[in-house]
């Protein structure tokens, strides 16, 4: 009877009705196809240039003539600036807050002014510098908040302790961990610099730490970083800008969209997976959730909440929830977060290009009606396809706008660049 | 305290150490990219040709002059041949077996002879016809086996019944289903033709049936079939065969491999998912497992066991297990299954091309050492990447061999075809 019966009622695995969702192999397929279709260029680049950026050469070049590398100077300069902030304690809360506000404003404005005034800084160098300063800004903001929360808590504890002296301070669940640090003990240079280099934007007194540094893991991430950088050089977006007529715009957009999207994906993997995991492994930083499964997102909102976890966590902890605690409405707080995000996008793009066009800002703002539309009308795989389309098509529209404007302002009279484009 | 703690020990989702495996979105990405990168051609084809094959036109063309379509004639002719097999019962087991052997041999040899002798049959038409006849061969083989098993069981039952008349025949678990059919009751034309059209190769007296025909599901599958056929026309493999020097072979192989692989993937989806689900939905056939998750396969063996479930099930039920029951060793039986599979691959390729080169046979046979190598030396994602590579590179090597030989024998003297290639 068992031999004679051999069918049972079930759906195909690829049907949306089936609950099967394991497509790890498809991801591997994408990697194999990407490497294979660029194999010739990839091998050529690797053979010709070796590891793309020779670190010793860069350092020696920098040491010889540091002032022709202003972007790098700015990045290194900042590390000294932020020491002053941990000497709080002997001054009052209000004075400390003022110093913080001054410091944070300087961190945000100083590089902007330098990038705008120094013409020797390239757009890429400028964007990199501003990115580093923005990260530092967010980190210091979190550092200030958490230390303030700690002070408030110790004050509350001290008050409740004076009321009932018989009961000793109850040990919290986390205090049973080995080498657990509590409030004033964390104010050290060592602790602060660990936070500055750790791949997170949210300060915490006791970060979860991994057991040990796995050399195999470290080497694989390093190999991925080198491989991805080599791959990036073989994916070249096609910018055809000579005659910018709007009739052939659609075709051009598509020709730009796919390489641009591939570059973004490779950048995502290289930065959010390889580099961050590399740094985390080096620092034995335990929390490796730098992104969640945004590739499955069926709404625009889910994508924005999951593709960049460090920033999302920071926004939630230091912007959205404090706003809610102060009595702001949910919709108002959400819009405020989006507004701040749009501001930083614009800051990171406009300043290095020295063009204020608000394309990035508008691109971020356009996400709001789009999110509403997708959530309202599309479900499941169709919603997911819509999110992918908005990524593939939406991004290059903004990029095309900036490239077009940059071309018009900078290169129109220069025949050599026109030809190169 | 909850606000201050916001990190926990965890791995990144893309790390192989994490247990996260849901990449449904990556599959959607592949579809979006495939459609988008062929969007222009896709739309052009759809606008120019509409639905690619107009069924009314094909039928009217066929009715006008059926003898110039010998491939189609062969396919239709067979449906009459297989009626005779269900009249068993009045003749002895041995005579029945002889009739079966004769019928099965005819089914396999008759179309082969016709395809080889009639020059008006194209390679594609020939491969299609032989495919249909091979399916019919496998189905009839299963039909014969299952009916024989049923006769053996009823004889055993009758004997045990005559020994203990007090106990009535115990109702099996499956007999409580509505409209359950038992052995001689299944020998009807209606039942047989249902099996011939059902998307399975293994006969069963009571197939699981789905509740009803879902029109939305049916239409989506139909839309997918049309879309995939249109997509197939926009992916054109590059055959450069004029000068076949072996030094530039590798580059050519890569340029052939990617489009060839895409065609295979689209074919897989179109045939194993869209078409089979379409037919199953029409016939309310319940078992939709036409493939399993071969995209995750980390060994070559797993791929061969899971990409084509109807054939795999048939091999297991009617070839591998009977061999084991007759006392053959495990390794011998496995090799025999592989040998039979290699034979049918060769049969389906060599006969329509009218060239006997054994490339397909050797390609199948080369899987054995490859499977050993992958299972021995590669694990996890590396094994998976190796399986993908063998698919992407292995197939086009065999295809290139046949195309090269076909070109040498048929087109070398014909300048028009040389130019078209």
mmCIF file of N, CA, C and O in Angstrom, chain B residues 349-409:
data_model
loop_
_atom_site.group_PDB
_atom_site.id
_atom_site.type_symbol
_atom_site.label_atom_id
_atom_site.label_comp_id
_atom_site.label_asym_id
_atom_site.label_seq_id
_atom_site.Cartn_x
_atom_site.Cartn_y
_atom_site.Cartn_z
ATOM 1 N N UNK B 349 18.528 14.041 -27.488
ATOM 2 C CA UNK B 349 19.346 15.048 -28.163
ATOM 3 C C UNK B 349 19.877 14.535 -29.496
ATOM 4 O O UNK B 349 19.780 15.208 -30.517
ATOM 5 N N UNK B 350 20.398 13.303 -29.500
ATOM 6 C CA UNK B 350 21.058 12.789 -30.700
ATOM 7 C C UNK B 350 20.085 12.530 -31.835
ATOM 8 O O UNK B 350 20.356 12.863 -32.983
ATOM 9 N N UNK B 351 18.944 11.913 -31.521
ATOM 10 C CA UNK B 351 18.007 11.527 -32.577
ATOM 11 C C UNK B 351 17.472 12.750 -33.324
ATOM 12 O O UNK B 351 17.537 12.795 -34.549
ATOM 13 N N UNK B 352 16.963 13.787 -32.624
ATOM 14 C CA UNK B 352 16.460 14.953 -33.380
ATOM 15 C C UNK B 352 17.555 15.642 -34.199
ATOM 16 O O UNK B 352 17.287 16.143 -35.291
ATOM 17 N N UNK B 353 18.803 15.646 -33.698
ATOM 18 C CA UNK B 353 19.890 16.281 -34.445
ATOM 19 C C UNK B 353 20.471 15.336 -35.501
ATOM 20 O O UNK B 353 21.282 15.754 -36.320
ATOM 21 N N UNK B 354 20.066 14.058 -35.454
ATOM 22 C CA UNK B 354 20.588 13.013 -36.359
ATOM 23 C C UNK B 354 22.120 12.932 -36.300
ATOM 24 O O UNK B 354 22.796 12.796 -37.310
ATOM 25 N N UNK B 355 22.659 13.104 -35.081
ATOM 26 C CA UNK B 355 24.114 12.991 -34.872
ATOM 27 C C UNK B 355 24.328 12.155 -33.618
ATOM 28 O O UNK B 355 23.751 12.464 -32.570
ATOM 29 N N UNK B 356 25.150 11.116 -33.694
ATOM 30 C CA UNK B 356 25.398 10.301 -32.507
ATOM 31 C C UNK B 356 26.823 10.567 -32.030
ATOM 32 O O UNK B 356 27.776 9.990 -32.530
ATOM 33 N N UNK B 357 26.959 11.489 -31.081
ATOM 34 C CA UNK B 357 28.286 11.898 -30.632
ATOM 35 C C UNK B 357 28.545 11.556 -29.172
ATOM 36 O O UNK B 357 29.631 11.746 -28.675
ATOM 37 N N UNK B 358 27.502 11.171 -28.423
ATOM 38 C CA UNK B 358 27.632 10.800 -27.003
ATOM 39 C C UNK B 358 28.061 11.959 -26.103
ATOM 40 O O UNK B 358 28.473 11.735 -24.967
ATOM 41 N N UNK B 359 27.950 13.211 -26.574
ATOM 42 C CA UNK B 359 28.324 14.322 -25.681
ATOM 43 C C UNK B 359 27.390 14.394 -24.475
ATOM 44 O O UNK B 359 27.848 14.580 -23.334
ATOM 45 N N UNK B 360 26.045 14.275 -24.725
ATOM 46 C CA UNK B 360 25.083 14.348 -23.622
ATOM 47 C C UNK B 360 25.308 13.197 -22.653
ATOM 48 O O UNK B 360 25.296 13.378 -21.429
ATOM 49 N N UNK B 361 25.541 12.004 -23.207
ATOM 50 C CA UNK B 361 25.794 10.825 -22.385
ATOM 51 C C UNK B 361 27.023 11.053 -21.511
ATOM 52 O O UNK B 361 27.010 10.811 -20.301
ATOM 53 N N UNK B 362 28.093 11.551 -22.147
ATOM 54 C CA UNK B 362 29.327 11.785 -21.392
ATOM 55 C C UNK B 362 29.139 12.909 -20.372
ATOM 56 O O UNK B 362 29.702 12.867 -19.272
ATOM 57 N N UNK B 363 28.338 13.919 -20.733
ATOM 58 C CA UNK B 363 28.059 14.995 -19.789
ATOM 59 C C UNK B 363 27.386 14.469 -18.535
ATOM 60 O O UNK B 363 27.748 14.840 -17.412
ATOM 61 N N UNK B 364 26.405 13.576 -18.736
ATOM 62 C CA UNK B 364 25.734 12.979 -17.581
ATOM 63 C C UNK B 364 26.717 12.137 -16.769
ATOM 64 O O UNK B 364 26.708 12.162 -15.540
ATOM 65 N N UNK B 365 27.550 11.365 -17.475
ATOM 66 C CA UNK B 365 28.479 10.477 -16.792
ATOM 67 C C UNK B 365 29.553 11.276 -16.021
ATOM 68 O O UNK B 365 30.026 10.842 -14.976
ATOM 69 N N UNK B 366 29.900 12.463 -16.549
ATOM 70 C CA UNK B 366 30.897 13.296 -15.871
ATOM 71 C C UNK B 366 30.375 13.821 -14.532
ATOM 72 O O UNK B 366 31.145 14.281 -13.693
ATOM 73 N N UNK B 367 29.025 13.732 -14.332
ATOM 74 C CA UNK B 367 28.457 14.183 -13.064
ATOM 75 C C UNK B 367 28.946 13.324 -11.901
ATOM 76 O O UNK B 367 29.039 13.800 -10.771
ATOM 77 N N UNK B 368 29.230 12.052 -12.167
ATOM 78 C CA UNK B 368 29.605 11.137 -11.077
ATOM 79 C C UNK B 368 30.908 11.567 -10.390
ATOM 80 O O UNK B 368 30.904 11.763 -9.174
ATOM 81 N N UNK B 369 32.031 11.722 -11.135
ATOM 82 C CA UNK B 369 33.242 12.191 -10.432
ATOM 83 C C UNK B 369 33.092 13.602 -9.867
ATOM 84 O O UNK B 369 33.609 13.903 -8.788
ATOM 85 N N UNK B 370 32.324 14.464 -10.586
ATOM 86 C CA UNK B 370 32.101 15.821 -10.090
ATOM 87 C C UNK B 370 31.369 15.788 -8.752
ATOM 88 O O UNK B 370 31.740 16.496 -7.802
ATOM 89 N N UNK B 371 30.325 14.947 -8.675
ATOM 90 C CA UNK B 371 29.558 14.812 -7.429
ATOM 91 C C UNK B 371 30.471 14.363 -6.300
ATOM 92 O O UNK B 371 30.394 14.886 -5.181
ATOM 93 N N UNK B 372 31.344 13.418 -6.594
ATOM 94 C CA UNK B 372 32.275 12.940 -5.573
ATOM 95 C C UNK B 372 33.184 14.075 -5.102
ATOM 96 O O UNK B 372 33.363 14.274 -3.902
ATOM 97 N N UNK B 373 33.711 14.850 -6.075
ATOM 98 C CA UNK B 373 34.635 15.935 -5.746
ATOM 99 C C UNK B 373 33.958 16.984 -4.860
ATOM 100 O O UNK B 373 34.490 17.396 -3.820
ATOM 101 N N UNK B 374 32.742 17.435 -5.279
ATOM 102 C CA UNK B 374 32.045 18.484 -4.536
ATOM 103 C C UNK B 374 31.702 18.009 -3.128
ATOM 104 O O UNK B 374 31.894 18.739 -2.148
ATOM 105 N N UNK B 375 31.200 16.760 -3.025
ATOM 106 C CA UNK B 375 30.812 16.252 -1.705
ATOM 107 C C UNK B 375 32.017 16.111 -0.795
ATOM 108 O O UNK B 375 31.918 16.290 0.414
ATOM 109 N N UNK B 376 33.165 15.808 -1.403
ATOM 110 C CA UNK B 376 34.366 15.548 -0.596
ATOM 111 C C UNK B 376 35.021 16.850 -0.111
ATOM 112 O O UNK B 376 35.446 16.949 1.039
ATOM 113 N N UNK B 377 35.115 17.857 -1.013
ATOM 114 C CA UNK B 377 35.961 19.014 -0.698
ATOM 115 C C UNK B 377 35.211 20.311 -0.388
ATOM 116 O O UNK B 377 35.803 21.242 0.145
ATOM 117 N N UNK B 378 33.940 20.435 -0.762
ATOM 118 C CA UNK B 378 33.252 21.723 -0.601
ATOM 119 C C UNK B 378 32.028 21.570 0.292
ATOM 120 O O UNK B 378 31.295 20.591 0.208
ATOM 121 N N UNK B 379 31.793 22.574 1.120
ATOM 122 C CA UNK B 379 30.682 22.539 2.077
ATOM 123 C C UNK B 379 29.875 23.826 1.958
ATOM 124 O O UNK B 379 30.361 24.842 1.470
ATOM 125 N N UNK B 380 28.643 23.778 2.421
ATOM 126 C CA UNK B 380 27.826 24.985 2.578
ATOM 127 C C UNK B 380 27.720 25.829 1.320
ATOM 128 O O UNK B 380 27.450 25.297 0.236
ATOM 129 N N UNK B 381 27.929 27.127 1.466
ATOM 130 C CA UNK B 381 27.763 28.041 0.342
ATOM 131 C C UNK B 381 28.763 27.776 -0.776
ATOM 132 O O UNK B 381 28.476 28.041 -1.944
ATOM 133 N N UNK B 382 29.941 27.247 -0.425
ATOM 134 C CA UNK B 382 30.920 26.936 -1.468
ATOM 135 C C UNK B 382 30.435 25.779 -2.330
ATOM 136 O O UNK B 382 30.548 25.803 -3.556
ATOM 137 N N UNK B 383 29.853 24.757 -1.661
ATOM 138 C CA UNK B 383 29.263 23.641 -2.405
ATOM 139 C C UNK B 383 28.158 24.124 -3.317
ATOM 140 O O UNK B 383 28.071 23.747 -4.492
ATOM 141 N N UNK B 384 27.311 25.009 -2.790
ATOM 142 C CA UNK B 384 26.216 25.568 -3.569
ATOM 143 C C UNK B 384 26.740 26.329 -4.793
ATOM 144 O O UNK B 384 26.238 26.177 -5.918
ATOM 145 N N UNK B 385 27.787 27.148 -4.577
ATOM 146 C CA UNK B 385 28.377 27.890 -5.691
ATOM 147 C C UNK B 385 28.948 26.929 -6.736
ATOM 148 O O UNK B 385 28.840 27.169 -7.939
ATOM 149 N N UNK B 386 29.531 25.799 -6.275
ATOM 150 C CA UNK B 386 30.077 24.817 -7.209
ATOM 151 C C UNK B 386 28.973 24.197 -8.056
ATOM 152 O O UNK B 386 29.132 23.993 -9.264
ATOM 153 N N UNK B 387 27.827 23.901 -7.422
ATOM 154 C CA UNK B 387 26.698 23.337 -8.174
ATOM 155 C C UNK B 387 26.241 24.336 -9.238
ATOM 156 O O UNK B 387 26.026 23.975 -10.399
ATOM 157 N N UNK B 388 26.109 25.603 -8.844
ATOM 158 C CA UNK B 388 25.696 26.633 -9.807
ATOM 159 C C UNK B 388 26.700 26.724 -10.956
ATOM 160 O O UNK B 388 26.320 26.807 -12.127
ATOM 161 N N UNK B 389 27.988 26.716 -10.607
ATOM 162 C CA UNK B 389 29.014 26.825 -11.647
ATOM 163 C C UNK B 389 28.932 25.653 -12.612
ATOM 164 O O UNK B 389 29.038 25.835 -13.831
ATOM 165 N N UNK B 390 28.724 24.442 -12.075
ATOM 166 C CA UNK B 390 28.637 23.267 -12.966
ATOM 167 C C UNK B 390 27.442 23.408 -13.890
ATOM 168 O O UNK B 390 27.472 22.975 -15.037
ATOM 169 N N UNK B 391 26.352 24.049 -13.381
ATOM 170 C CA UNK B 391 25.177 24.271 -14.229
ATOM 171 C C UNK B 391 25.464 25.318 -15.292
ATOM 172 O O UNK B 391 25.109 25.159 -16.460
ATOM 173 N N UNK B 392 26.103 26.425 -14.854
ATOM 174 C CA UNK B 392 26.304 27.557 -15.765
ATOM 175 C C UNK B 392 27.352 27.216 -16.812
ATOM 176 O O UNK B 392 27.211 27.568 -17.986
ATOM 177 N N UNK B 393 28.422 26.511 -16.401
ATOM 178 C CA UNK B 393 29.519 26.218 -17.321
ATOM 179 C C UNK B 393 29.355 24.864 -17.996
ATOM 180 O O UNK B 393 29.614 24.729 -19.194
ATOM 181 N N UNK B 394 28.908 23.858 -17.212
ATOM 182 C CA UNK B 394 28.849 22.484 -17.743
ATOM 183 C C UNK B 394 27.921 22.344 -18.927
ATOM 184 O O UNK B 394 28.299 21.807 -19.972
ATOM 185 N N UNK B 395 26.680 22.855 -18.760
ATOM 186 C CA UNK B 395 25.698 22.746 -19.843
ATOM 187 C C UNK B 395 26.203 23.314 -21.165
ATOM 188 O O UNK B 395 26.176 22.609 -22.171
ATOM 189 N N UNK B 396 26.650 24.583 -21.185
ATOM 190 C CA UNK B 396 27.037 25.135 -22.491
ATOM 191 C C UNK B 396 28.210 24.419 -23.145
ATOM 192 O O UNK B 396 28.327 24.472 -24.369
ATOM 193 N N UNK B 397 29.058 23.743 -22.364
ATOM 194 C CA UNK B 397 30.126 22.960 -23.005
ATOM 195 C C UNK B 397 29.497 21.902 -23.892
ATOM 196 O O UNK B 397 29.831 21.777 -25.078
ATOM 197 N N UNK B 398 28.520 21.153 -23.328
ATOM 198 C CA UNK B 398 27.842 20.117 -24.115
ATOM 199 C C UNK B 398 27.104 20.743 -25.296
ATOM 200 O O UNK B 398 27.202 20.253 -26.433
ATOM 201 N N UNK B 399 26.385 21.858 -25.027
ATOM 202 C CA UNK B 399 25.644 22.519 -26.106
ATOM 203 C C UNK B 399 26.602 22.969 -27.206
ATOM 204 O O UNK B 399 26.348 22.764 -28.401
ATOM 205 N N UNK B 400 27.741 23.536 -26.810
ATOM 206 C CA UNK B 400 28.724 24.035 -27.762
ATOM 207 C C UNK B 400 29.253 22.903 -28.637
ATOM 208 O O UNK B 400 29.442 23.060 -29.851
ATOM 209 N N UNK B 401 29.452 21.732 -28.017
ATOM 210 C CA UNK B 401 29.930 20.574 -28.759
ATOM 211 C C UNK B 401 28.946 20.215 -29.864
ATOM 212 O O UNK B 401 29.329 20.028 -31.022
ATOM 213 N N UNK B 402 27.661 20.108 -29.489
ATOM 214 C CA UNK B 402 26.658 19.728 -30.474
ATOM 215 C C UNK B 402 26.519 20.781 -31.558
ATOM 216 O O UNK B 402 26.448 20.462 -32.749
ATOM 217 N N UNK B 403 26.479 22.063 -31.133
ATOM 218 C CA UNK B 403 26.300 23.144 -32.106
ATOM 219 C C UNK B 403 27.473 23.145 -33.086
ATOM 220 O O UNK B 403 27.296 23.277 -34.297
ATOM 221 N N UNK B 404 28.665 22.961 -32.539
ATOM 222 C CA UNK B 404 29.860 22.929 -33.384
ATOM 223 C C UNK B 404 29.772 21.805 -34.415
ATOM 224 O O UNK B 404 29.966 22.016 -35.615
ATOM 225 N N UNK B 405 29.412 20.597 -33.942
ATOM 226 C CA UNK B 405 29.333 19.450 -34.851
ATOM 227 C C UNK B 405 28.219 19.631 -35.870
ATOM 228 O O UNK B 405 28.368 19.302 -37.045
ATOM 229 N N UNK B 406 27.053 20.183 -35.397
ATOM 230 C CA UNK B 406 25.924 20.407 -36.292
ATOM 231 C C UNK B 406 26.322 21.388 -37.382
ATOM 232 O O UNK B 406 26.019 21.197 -38.561
ATOM 233 N N UNK B 407 27.064 22.421 -36.965
ATOM 234 C CA UNK B 407 27.525 23.446 -37.902
ATOM 235 C C UNK B 407 28.456 22.836 -38.935
ATOM 236 O O UNK B 407 28.308 23.059 -40.142
ATOM 237 N N UNK B 408 29.401 22.011 -38.452
ATOM 238 C CA UNK B 408 30.381 21.410 -39.360
ATOM 239 C C UNK B 408 29.697 20.520 -40.383
ATOM 240 O O UNK B 408 29.979 20.561 -41.577
ATOM 241 N N UNK B 409 28.722 19.688 -39.928
ATOM 242 C CA UNK B 409 28.091 18.745 -40.855
ATOM 243 C C UNK B 409 27.069 19.392 -41.771
ATOM 244 O O UNK B 409 26.927 18.998 -42.913
#
